[in-house]
Amino acid sequence: MIQIRKLDSTAIDFQETLDALLAFEAETDFAIEQAVTGIIAQVRARGDEAVVEYTNKFDRIPNGGAADLKAFEIGQAELDAALAALPDAQRAALQTAAERIRVFHERQKQELQGFTYTEADGTILGQRITALDRVGIYVPGGKAAYPSSVLMNAIPAKVAGVGEIVMVVPTPDGVKNQMVLAAAAIAGVDRVIGIGGAQAVAALAYGTESIQPVDKIVGPGNAYVAAAKRRVFGAVGIDMIAGPSEILVVCDGTTDPDWVAMDLFSQAEHDELAQAILLCPDADYIARVEASIQKLLPTMPRQETIRTSLTDRGALVKVRDMEEACEIANAIAAEHLEISAEEPQQWADKIRHAGAMFLGRFSSESLGDYCCGPNHVLPTSRTARFSSPLGVYDFQKRSSVIQVSEAGAQTLGKVAAELAYGEGLQAHARSAELRLKS
């Protein structure tokens, strides 16, 4: 019998309910930080040699390991062969997902155009948007393989116009996942290297003899990868530091309880630290979901991971009403928020903070993970309060455009000089004043 927390917001203070749900705080292991710092230092000092050494060791490369980084290169021919060798159903599924992701992000790009406007005196002001030159994509390859992550990271970069996409993916025991390689072929990744871990992040950030440094690193990874991304930020951009997966289901009690139980499982199976929470005003319905959890869990191949996740971080919460459920949802700011209700839009209008919202009982989070089109790389650990899903905008940068006319310089020069003198910056003031006619 699985033990899952049952909370009742009608019996305890709202803040106590919230504190109970947010009690977990991910901590970065000091030993991991130390190890990552050492790995990054070695890669910066020894380049390819260090990357090969760590990859041979951590990924258990057979036959004594690789002699140089060239051995880890995965060429276009191998990617194309992997795609061609897939079963027809898998190939079609990847291609359908890729096309839907591409269409969504093409639409997103249309909303991210630059602009200019001309003032009455002829001064031109505006904003220019340009793509990054080179991006590194990290694809996990340890406990599981994620071809969907290849599509979600690479396709927006392609749509944005990134010049070169370099993908790194670990190959434990020398085994290459064919769906991951096929996804790279579909997404148009320019270069694939079979390395992972902190050494791959360092190589992308600082460069080696064989790897040119990138401008930004995106993609999820384990605690070592997350720590490495945190360390190299500043030398390169990063997308985010992703925490454990999260799902929050707000339900009015009208959805099949088996569906909701399985939706909770869909995130709990990722990781023992994943969080799965149900908020509902109907106590009888919550009991039915709990019964579904007990019934369905033994059928899950990853039942032990699910059990640990739900026991340690899961919760079934009876709320006063759907309004309170939305209030709690905003405070949690979950990665994935399902509003499983008869009229989901009225409750969605009350939500301000969520990585992605899934509206209606047919919008299972798993569809968003693979093929709806919007990106599945989402803010976790309450960072949806201030950050957004991965998108085309993550692979672009904005430059201000300023072309001051002679007439404009007469007006703006006086304003700038006045402010500059006030700040004690005389050269700023004189620079503006030299362009004044009198």
Short mmCIF file of C-alpha atoms in Angstrom, two decimals:
data_model
loop_
_atom_site.label_atom_id
_atom_site.label_comp_id
_atom_site.label_asym_id
_atom_site.label_seq_id
_atom_site.Cartn_x
_atom_site.Cartn_y
_atom_site.Cartn_z
CA MET A 1 0.00 0.00 0.00
CA ILE A 2 1.49 3.31 -1.08
CA GLN A 3 1.52 6.10 1.48
CA ILE A 4 0.71 9.49 -0.01
CA ARG A 5 0.09 12.68 1.96
CA LYS A 6 -3.51 13.82 2.30
CA LEU A 7 -3.95 17.46 3.26
CA ASP A 8 -7.13 19.37 3.97
CA SER A 9 -6.92 23.13 3.52
CA THR A 10 -10.30 23.51 5.23
CA ALA A 11 -8.79 22.11 8.42
CA ILE A 12 -5.46 23.92 8.46
CA ASP A 13 -4.22 27.37 7.65
CA PHE A 14 -3.61 28.17 3.97
CA GLN A 15 0.04 28.99 4.64
CA GLU A 16 0.54 25.71 6.49
CA THR A 17 -0.87 23.85 3.50
CA LEU A 18 1.45 25.72 1.19
CA ASP A 19 4.48 25.20 3.44
CA ALA A 20 3.78 21.47 3.51
CA LEU A 21 3.70 21.32 -0.28
CA LEU A 22 6.83 23.43 -0.73
CA ALA A 23 8.83 21.93 2.14
CA PHE A 24 11.27 20.18 -0.17
CA GLU A 25 14.27 22.28 -1.16
CA ALA A 26 16.79 20.83 -3.58
CA GLU A 27 20.29 21.08 -2.22
CA THR A 28 23.44 20.97 -4.28
CA ASP A 29 25.75 18.36 -2.85
CA PHE A 30 29.07 19.93 -1.86
CA ALA A 31 30.90 16.86 -3.17
CA ILE A 32 29.27 17.34 -6.57
CA GLU A 33 30.29 21.01 -6.65
CA GLN A 34 33.88 20.09 -5.79
CA ALA A 35 34.02 17.36 -8.41
CA VAL A 36 32.55 19.59 -11.11
CA THR A 37 34.94 22.43 -10.28
CA GLY A 38 37.87 20.05 -10.69
CA ILE A 39 36.58 18.63 -13.97
CA ILE A 40 36.03 22.08 -15.47
CA ALA A 41 39.52 23.18 -14.42
CA GLN A 42 41.06 20.11 -16.03
CA VAL A 43 39.15 20.57 -19.30
CA ARG A 44 40.22 24.22 -19.46
CA ALA A 45 43.84 23.24 -18.81
CA ARG A 46 44.14 20.03 -20.86
CA GLY A 47 41.36 20.30 -23.43
CA ASP A 48 40.62 17.17 -25.48
CA GLU A 49 42.86 15.01 -23.30
CA ALA A 50 40.78 15.70 -20.18
CA VAL A 51 37.45 15.28 -21.99
CA VAL A 52 38.55 11.88 -23.33
CA GLU A 53 39.91 10.79 -19.95
CA TYR A 54 36.73 11.64 -18.05
CA THR A 55 34.44 10.23 -20.75
CA ASN A 56 36.32 6.91 -20.83
CA LYS A 57 36.04 6.72 -17.06
CA PHE A 58 32.48 7.89 -16.39
CA ASP A 59 30.82 6.32 -19.44
CA ARG A 60 32.74 3.06 -19.13
CA ILE A 61 33.85 3.11 -22.78
CA PRO A 62 34.79 -0.49 -23.72
CA ASN A 63 38.02 -1.89 -25.15
CA GLY A 64 40.21 0.31 -23.01
CA GLY A 65 38.42 3.50 -24.00
CA ALA A 66 38.89 5.93 -26.87
CA ALA A 67 42.31 7.34 -27.74
CA ASP A 68 41.13 10.78 -28.87
CA LEU A 69 38.01 12.90 -29.23
CA LYS A 70 37.57 11.93 -32.89
CA ALA A 71 36.39 8.54 -31.71
CA PHE A 72 33.35 10.17 -30.13
CA GLU A 73 32.26 12.03 -33.26
CA ILE A 74 28.95 10.79 -34.69
CA GLY A 75 28.79 11.79 -38.34
CA GLN A 76 25.84 12.70 -40.55
CA ALA A 77 25.92 9.32 -42.29
CA GLU A 78 25.43 7.55 -38.96
CA LEU A 79 22.56 9.87 -38.05
CA ASP A 80 20.85 9.25 -41.38
CA ALA A 81 21.36 5.51 -41.04
CA ALA A 82 19.79 5.54 -37.58
CA LEU A 83 16.75 7.37 -38.97
CA ALA A 84 16.42 4.96 -41.90
CA ALA A 85 16.68 1.91 -39.63
CA LEU A 86 13.89 2.94 -37.26
CA PRO A 87 10.60 1.02 -37.41
CA ASP A 88 8.12 2.89 -39.60
CA ALA A 89 5.86 3.80 -36.67
CA GLN A 90 8.72 5.31 -34.65
CA ARG A 91 10.06 7.25 -37.63
CA ALA A 92 6.60 8.62 -38.42
CA ALA A 93 6.04 9.60 -34.77
CA LEU A 94 9.35 11.48 -34.61
CA GLN A 95 8.66 13.26 -37.90
CA THR A 96 5.12 14.23 -36.85
CA ALA A 97 6.34 15.57 -33.51
CA ALA A 98 9.17 17.47 -35.21
CA GLU A 99 6.81 19.11 -37.68
CA ARG A 100 4.38 20.19 -34.96
CA ILE A 101 7.24 21.61 -32.87
CA ARG A 102 8.60 23.43 -35.92
CA VAL A 103 5.20 24.95 -36.83
CA PHE A 104 4.65 26.23 -33.29
CA HIS A 105 8.07 27.82 -33.08
CA GLU A 106 7.79 29.33 -36.56
CA ARG A 107 4.64 31.06 -35.30
CA GLN A 108 6.55 32.15 -32.21
CA LYS A 109 9.30 33.64 -34.38
CA GLN A 110 6.73 35.76 -36.26
CA GLU A 111 5.90 37.45 -32.95
CA LEU A 112 9.57 38.29 -32.32
CA GLN A 113 10.33 40.75 -35.10
CA GLY A 114 12.52 43.82 -34.75
CA PHE A 115 11.17 47.33 -35.24
CA THR A 116 12.22 50.91 -36.05
CA TYR A 117 10.44 54.24 -35.89
CA THR A 118 11.39 57.73 -37.00
CA GLU A 119 10.83 60.77 -34.81
CA ALA A 120 9.77 64.17 -36.12
CA ASP A 121 13.35 65.49 -36.22
CA GLY A 122 14.59 62.50 -38.26
CA THR A 123 16.09 60.48 -35.39
CA ILE A 124 15.66 56.75 -35.98
CA LEU A 125 15.29 54.36 -33.05
CA GLY A 126 14.62 50.67 -33.02
CA GLN A 127 15.56 47.14 -32.12
CA ARG A 128 17.32 44.54 -34.21
CA ILE A 129 16.98 40.83 -33.50
CA THR A 130 19.73 38.41 -34.55
CA ALA A 131 20.35 34.73 -33.90
CA LEU A 132 23.21 33.32 -31.87
CA ASP A 133 26.17 32.03 -33.86
CA ARG A 134 26.72 28.70 -32.11
CA VAL A 135 24.67 26.75 -29.57
CA GLY A 136 25.44 23.61 -27.57
CA ILE A 137 22.65 21.15 -26.80
CA TYR A 138 23.01 18.68 -23.94
CA VAL A 139 20.93 15.52 -24.28
CA PRO A 140 20.81 13.10 -21.31
CA GLY A 141 21.86 9.54 -21.95
CA GLY A 142 22.13 7.85 -18.57
CA LYS A 143 19.02 6.30 -16.97
CA ALA A 144 16.95 6.91 -20.10
CA ALA A 145 17.21 8.29 -23.62
CA TYR A 146 15.31 11.39 -24.67
CA PRO A 147 14.88 11.88 -28.43
CA SER A 148 12.08 14.31 -27.59
CA SER A 149 14.63 16.56 -25.88
CA VAL A 150 16.66 16.64 -29.10
CA LEU A 151 13.64 17.93 -31.01
CA MET A 152 12.59 20.43 -28.33
CA ASN A 153 16.07 21.96 -28.04
CA ALA A 154 17.32 21.82 -31.63
CA ILE A 155 14.23 22.82 -33.62
CA PRO A 156 13.69 26.24 -31.96
CA ALA A 157 17.40 26.94 -32.46
CA LYS A 158 17.07 26.10 -36.15
CA VAL A 159 13.95 28.21 -36.50
CA ALA A 160 15.73 31.12 -34.80
CA GLY A 161 18.52 30.90 -37.37
CA VAL A 162 21.40 29.67 -35.20
CA GLY A 163 24.49 29.17 -37.36
CA GLU A 164 25.72 25.90 -35.84
CA ILE A 165 24.14 23.46 -33.39
CA VAL A 166 26.53 21.14 -31.55
CA MET A 167 24.90 18.28 -29.66
CA VAL A 168 26.59 16.29 -26.91
CA VAL A 169 25.10 13.07 -25.60
CA PRO A 170 26.74 10.48 -23.33
CA THR A 171 27.01 6.91 -24.61
CA PRO A 172 27.31 4.74 -21.47
CA ASP A 173 29.22 1.51 -22.20
CA GLY A 174 29.69 2.80 -25.73
CA VAL A 175 26.03 2.26 -26.63
CA LYS A 176 24.41 4.89 -28.89
CA ASN A 177 20.65 5.30 -28.75
CA GLN A 178 19.35 5.11 -32.30
CA MET A 179 16.21 7.18 -31.70
CA VAL A 180 18.33 10.00 -30.29
CA LEU A 181 20.56 9.92 -33.38
CA ALA A 182 17.51 9.76 -35.65
CA ALA A 183 15.99 12.78 -33.88
CA ALA A 184 19.24 14.70 -34.44
CA ALA A 185 19.00 13.90 -38.16
CA ILE A 186 15.38 15.13 -38.32
CA ALA A 187 16.12 18.29 -36.33
CA GLY A 188 19.11 19.24 -38.48
CA VAL A 189 21.78 19.15 -35.77
CA ASP A 190 25.12 20.12 -37.35
CA ARG A 191 27.51 18.16 -35.16
CA VAL A 192 27.00 15.30 -32.67
CA ILE A 193 29.64 14.20 -30.16
CA GLY A 194 29.19 11.17 -27.90
CA ILE A 195 30.33 12.79 -24.67
CA GLY A 196 28.44 13.90 -21.58
CA GLY A 197 28.76 15.03 -17.99
CA ALA A 198 30.49 18.09 -16.64
CA GLN A 199 33.38 17.56 -19.06
CA ALA A 200 31.03 18.02 -22.04
CA VAL A 201 29.59 21.22 -20.58
CA ALA A 202 33.09 22.58 -19.96
CA ALA A 203 34.22 21.69 -23.48
CA LEU A 204 31.23 23.49 -24.99
CA ALA A 205 31.73 26.54 -22.79
CA TYR A 206 35.48 27.03 -23.08
CA GLY A 207 36.43 25.03 -26.16
CA THR A 208 39.16 22.46 -26.70
CA GLU A 209 41.46 21.60 -29.60
CA SER A 210 38.53 19.83 -31.31
CA ILE A 211 35.51 21.78 -30.07
CA GLN A 212 34.92 25.44 -30.76
CA PRO A 213 33.26 27.23 -27.81
CA VAL A 214 29.54 27.92 -28.12
CA ASP A 215 27.55 31.01 -27.14
CA LYS A 216 24.87 29.22 -25.15
CA ILE A 217 24.25 25.76 -23.65
CA VAL A 218 20.73 24.38 -23.35
CA GLY A 219 19.22 21.07 -22.31
CA PRO A 220 18.64 19.06 -19.13
CA GLY A 221 21.05 16.77 -17.32
CA ASN A 222 21.87 15.21 -13.97
CA ALA A 223 23.17 17.01 -10.88
CA TYR A 224 26.72 17.16 -12.30
CA VAL A 225 25.49 18.71 -15.54
CA ALA A 226 23.34 21.23 -13.66
CA ALA A 227 26.27 22.18 -11.42
CA ALA A 228 28.53 22.57 -14.47
CA LYS A 229 26.01 24.80 -16.26
CA ARG A 230 25.80 26.95 -13.14
CA ARG A 231 29.61 27.21 -13.06
CA VAL A 232 30.09 28.18 -16.71
CA PHE A 233 27.27 30.73 -16.80
CA GLY A 234 28.79 34.08 -17.65
CA ALA A 235 31.33 32.61 -20.03
CA VAL A 236 28.31 31.36 -21.98
CA GLY A 237 24.56 31.72 -21.66
CA ILE A 238 22.41 28.89 -20.34
CA ASP A 239 18.71 28.19 -20.61
CA MET A 240 17.94 27.36 -16.97
CA ILE A 241 18.94 25.15 -14.05
CA ALA A 242 16.26 22.50 -14.18
CA GLY A 243 15.12 20.83 -10.98
CA PRO A 244 13.09 17.63 -10.52
CA SER A 245 9.96 17.23 -12.67
CA GLU A 246 6.64 18.57 -11.35
CA ILE A 247 2.96 18.15 -12.10
CA LEU A 248 0.09 19.92 -10.36
CA VAL A 249 -3.44 18.79 -11.23
CA VAL A 250 -6.33 21.13 -10.39
CA CYS A 251 -9.50 19.08 -10.78
CA ASP A 252 -13.18 19.77 -10.16
CA GLY A 253 -13.93 16.08 -9.66
CA THR A 254 -15.42 15.41 -13.10
CA THR A 255 -12.47 13.57 -14.72
CA ASP A 256 -12.03 9.79 -14.68
CA PRO A 257 -9.91 9.19 -11.53
CA ASP A 258 -7.77 6.64 -13.41
CA TRP A 259 -6.77 9.40 -15.84
CA VAL A 260 -5.67 11.70 -13.04
CA ALA A 261 -3.78 8.93 -11.24
CA MET A 262 -1.87 8.13 -14.42
CA ASP A 263 -1.16 11.81 -15.03
CA LEU A 264 0.41 11.97 -11.55
CA PHE A 265 2.44 8.85 -12.41
CA SER A 266 3.65 10.45 -15.65
CA GLN A 267 5.91 12.82 -13.73
CA ALA A 268 6.56 10.66 -10.69
CA GLU A 269 8.17 8.00 -12.91
CA HIS A 270 10.89 10.45 -13.98
CA ASP A 271 12.69 10.64 -10.67
CA GLU A 272 12.32 9.84 -6.97
CA LEU A 273 12.51 13.61 -6.36
CA ALA A 274 9.69 14.44 -8.81
CA GLN A 275 6.62 16.14 -7.35
CA ALA A 276 3.01 15.19 -8.16
CA ILE A 277 0.12 17.02 -6.45
CA LEU A 278 -3.67 16.96 -6.85
CA LEU A 279 -5.85 19.86 -5.69
CA CYS A 280 -9.60 19.19 -5.58
CA PRO A 281 -12.59 20.45 -3.54
CA ASP A 282 -14.32 17.04 -3.59
CA ALA A 283 -13.20 14.67 -0.79
CA ASP A 284 -15.02 11.69 -2.31
CA TYR A 285 -13.27 12.23 -5.63
CA ILE A 286 -9.87 12.44 -3.92
CA ALA A 287 -10.60 9.06 -2.32
CA ARG A 288 -11.40 7.64 -5.76
CA VAL A 289 -8.09 8.95 -7.15
CA GLU A 290 -6.26 7.39 -4.21
CA ALA A 291 -7.97 4.08 -4.97
CA SER A 292 -6.91 4.39 -8.61
CA ILE A 293 -3.30 5.01 -7.50
CA GLN A 294 -3.34 1.83 -5.40
CA LYS A 295 -4.91 -0.14 -8.26
CA LEU A 296 -2.70 1.09 -11.10
CA LEU A 297 0.70 1.34 -9.41
CA PRO A 298 1.46 -2.42 -9.55
CA THR A 299 1.05 -2.29 -13.34
CA MET A 300 3.83 0.28 -13.79
CA PRO A 301 7.33 -0.91 -14.83
CA ARG A 302 8.83 2.02 -12.88
CA GLN A 303 6.58 1.49 -9.87
CA GLU A 304 9.35 1.78 -7.28
CA THR A 305 10.40 5.19 -8.57
CA ILE A 306 6.75 6.29 -8.65
CA ARG A 307 6.15 4.94 -5.15
CA THR A 308 9.12 6.83 -3.69
CA SER A 309 8.20 10.04 -5.48
CA LEU A 310 4.57 9.98 -4.37
CA THR A 311 5.44 8.97 -0.82
CA ASP A 312 8.12 11.62 -0.34
CA ARG A 313 6.81 14.51 -2.45
CA GLY A 314 3.29 13.67 -3.58
CA ALA A 315 0.06 14.99 -2.07
CA LEU A 316 -3.71 14.80 -2.46
CA VAL A 317 -5.14 18.06 -1.17
CA LYS A 318 -8.77 18.87 -0.43
CA VAL A 319 -9.25 22.58 -1.00
CA ARG A 320 -12.20 24.79 -0.06
CA ASP A 321 -13.10 25.48 -3.68
CA MET A 322 -11.57 25.88 -7.13
CA GLU A 323 -10.69 29.51 -6.39
CA GLU A 324 -8.44 28.39 -3.54
CA ALA A 325 -6.98 25.70 -5.80
CA CYS A 326 -5.96 28.43 -8.26
CA GLU A 327 -4.50 30.51 -5.45
CA ILE A 328 -2.35 27.58 -4.30
CA ALA A 329 -1.39 26.83 -7.91
CA ASN A 330 -0.07 30.36 -8.33
CA ALA A 331 2.01 30.03 -5.18
CA ILE A 332 3.48 26.69 -6.29
CA ALA A 333 4.14 27.92 -9.88
CA ALA A 334 4.45 24.35 -11.14
CA GLU A 335 6.34 23.19 -14.19
CA HIS A 336 3.22 21.41 -15.54
CA LEU A 337 -0.27 22.52 -14.50
CA GLU A 338 -3.29 20.48 -15.58
CA ILE A 339 -6.68 22.11 -15.14
CA SER A 340 -8.90 19.06 -15.49
CA ALA A 341 -12.37 20.57 -15.27
CA GLU A 342 -15.67 21.03 -17.11
CA GLU A 343 -14.88 24.66 -17.94
CA PRO A 344 -11.09 24.93 -17.69
CA GLN A 345 -10.73 28.38 -19.24
CA GLN A 346 -12.47 30.15 -16.37
CA TRP A 347 -9.88 28.73 -13.98
CA ALA A 348 -6.97 29.28 -16.41
CA ASP A 349 -7.84 32.99 -16.39
CA LYS A 350 -6.93 33.02 -12.69
CA ILE A 351 -3.48 31.45 -13.20
CA ARG A 352 -0.46 33.75 -13.39
CA HIS A 353 2.41 31.33 -12.75
CA ALA A 354 2.94 28.00 -14.54
CA GLY A 355 5.50 26.60 -16.94
CA ALA A 356 2.80 25.13 -19.16
CA MET A 357 -0.97 24.88 -18.71
CA PHE A 358 -2.94 21.89 -19.96
CA LEU A 359 -6.62 22.77 -20.19
CA GLY A 360 -9.41 20.21 -20.12
CA ARG A 361 -9.52 16.53 -19.30
CA PHE A 362 -8.15 15.43 -22.67
CA SER A 363 -5.00 17.57 -22.38
CA SER A 364 -2.69 15.15 -20.63
CA GLU A 365 0.76 16.46 -19.75
CA SER A 366 2.34 13.58 -21.66
CA LEU A 367 1.05 14.97 -24.97
CA GLY A 368 2.89 18.19 -24.27
CA ASP A 369 6.06 16.28 -23.52
CA TYR A 370 6.16 14.83 -27.02
CA CYS A 371 4.09 16.23 -29.79
CA CYS A 372 1.68 19.11 -29.12
CA GLY A 373 4.19 21.66 -30.39
CA PRO A 374 4.95 24.04 -27.48
CA ASN A 375 8.30 23.38 -25.84
CA HIS A 376 8.63 20.84 -23.03
CA VAL A 377 11.74 22.50 -21.57
CA LEU A 378 10.04 24.34 -18.72
CA PRO A 379 10.94 26.25 -15.55
CA THR A 380 10.85 24.16 -12.36
CA SER A 381 11.18 24.74 -8.61
CA ARG A 382 8.85 27.79 -8.63
CA THR A 383 10.97 29.61 -11.22
CA ALA A 384 7.86 29.89 -13.42
CA ARG A 385 7.20 32.99 -11.30
CA PHE A 386 9.84 34.80 -13.36
CA SER A 387 10.94 32.62 -16.29
CA SER A 388 9.45 30.99 -19.36
CA PRO A 389 9.54 27.82 -21.48
CA LEU A 390 12.44 27.38 -23.87
CA GLY A 391 11.65 29.11 -27.14
CA VAL A 392 12.95 30.84 -30.24
CA TYR A 393 13.70 33.89 -28.08
CA ASP A 394 16.32 31.86 -26.15
CA PHE A 395 18.38 31.57 -29.33
CA GLN A 396 18.16 35.22 -30.29
CA LYS A 397 19.52 38.45 -28.91
CA ARG A 398 18.38 42.03 -29.27
CA SER A 399 20.47 45.04 -30.25
CA SER A 400 19.27 48.59 -29.85
CA VAL A 401 19.45 50.73 -33.00
CA ILE A 402 20.08 54.49 -32.51
CA GLN A 403 20.59 56.90 -35.40
CA VAL A 404 20.33 60.48 -34.08
CA SER A 405 19.73 63.22 -36.63
CA GLU A 406 21.55 66.59 -36.51
CA ALA A 407 18.35 68.22 -35.28
CA GLY A 408 17.85 65.49 -32.69
CA ALA A 409 21.37 65.97 -31.36
CA GLN A 410 20.54 69.61 -30.53
CA THR A 411 17.69 68.58 -28.24
CA LEU A 412 19.03 65.35 -26.82
CA GLY A 413 22.55 66.75 -26.38
CA LYS A 414 21.35 69.35 -23.89
CA VAL A 415 19.39 66.75 -21.92
CA ALA A 416 22.30 64.30 -21.87
CA ALA A 417 24.82 66.98 -20.85
CA GLU A 418 22.64 68.14 -17.96
CA LEU A 419 22.30 64.60 -16.64
CA ALA A 420 25.99 63.81 -17.17
CA TYR A 421 27.13 66.88 -15.21
CA GLY A 422 24.76 65.80 -12.46
CA GLU A 423 26.51 62.44 -12.33
CA GLY A 424 29.96 64.02 -12.39
CA LEU A 425 30.86 62.55 -15.78
CA GLN A 426 32.27 65.54 -17.63
CA ALA A 427 33.50 63.65 -20.70
CA HIS A 428 29.98 62.33 -21.28
CA ALA A 429 28.65 65.88 -21.08
CA ARG A 430 31.30 67.34 -23.38
CA SER A 431 30.80 64.54 -25.91
CA ALA A 432 27.15 65.59 -26.22
CA GLU A 433 27.91 69.34 -26.14
CA LEU A 434 30.49 69.21 -28.95
CA ARG A 435 27.68 68.32 -31.33
CA LEU A 436 25.57 71.34 -30.38
CA LYS A 437 25.54 74.16 -32.93
CA SER A 438 26.05 76.91 -30.34
#
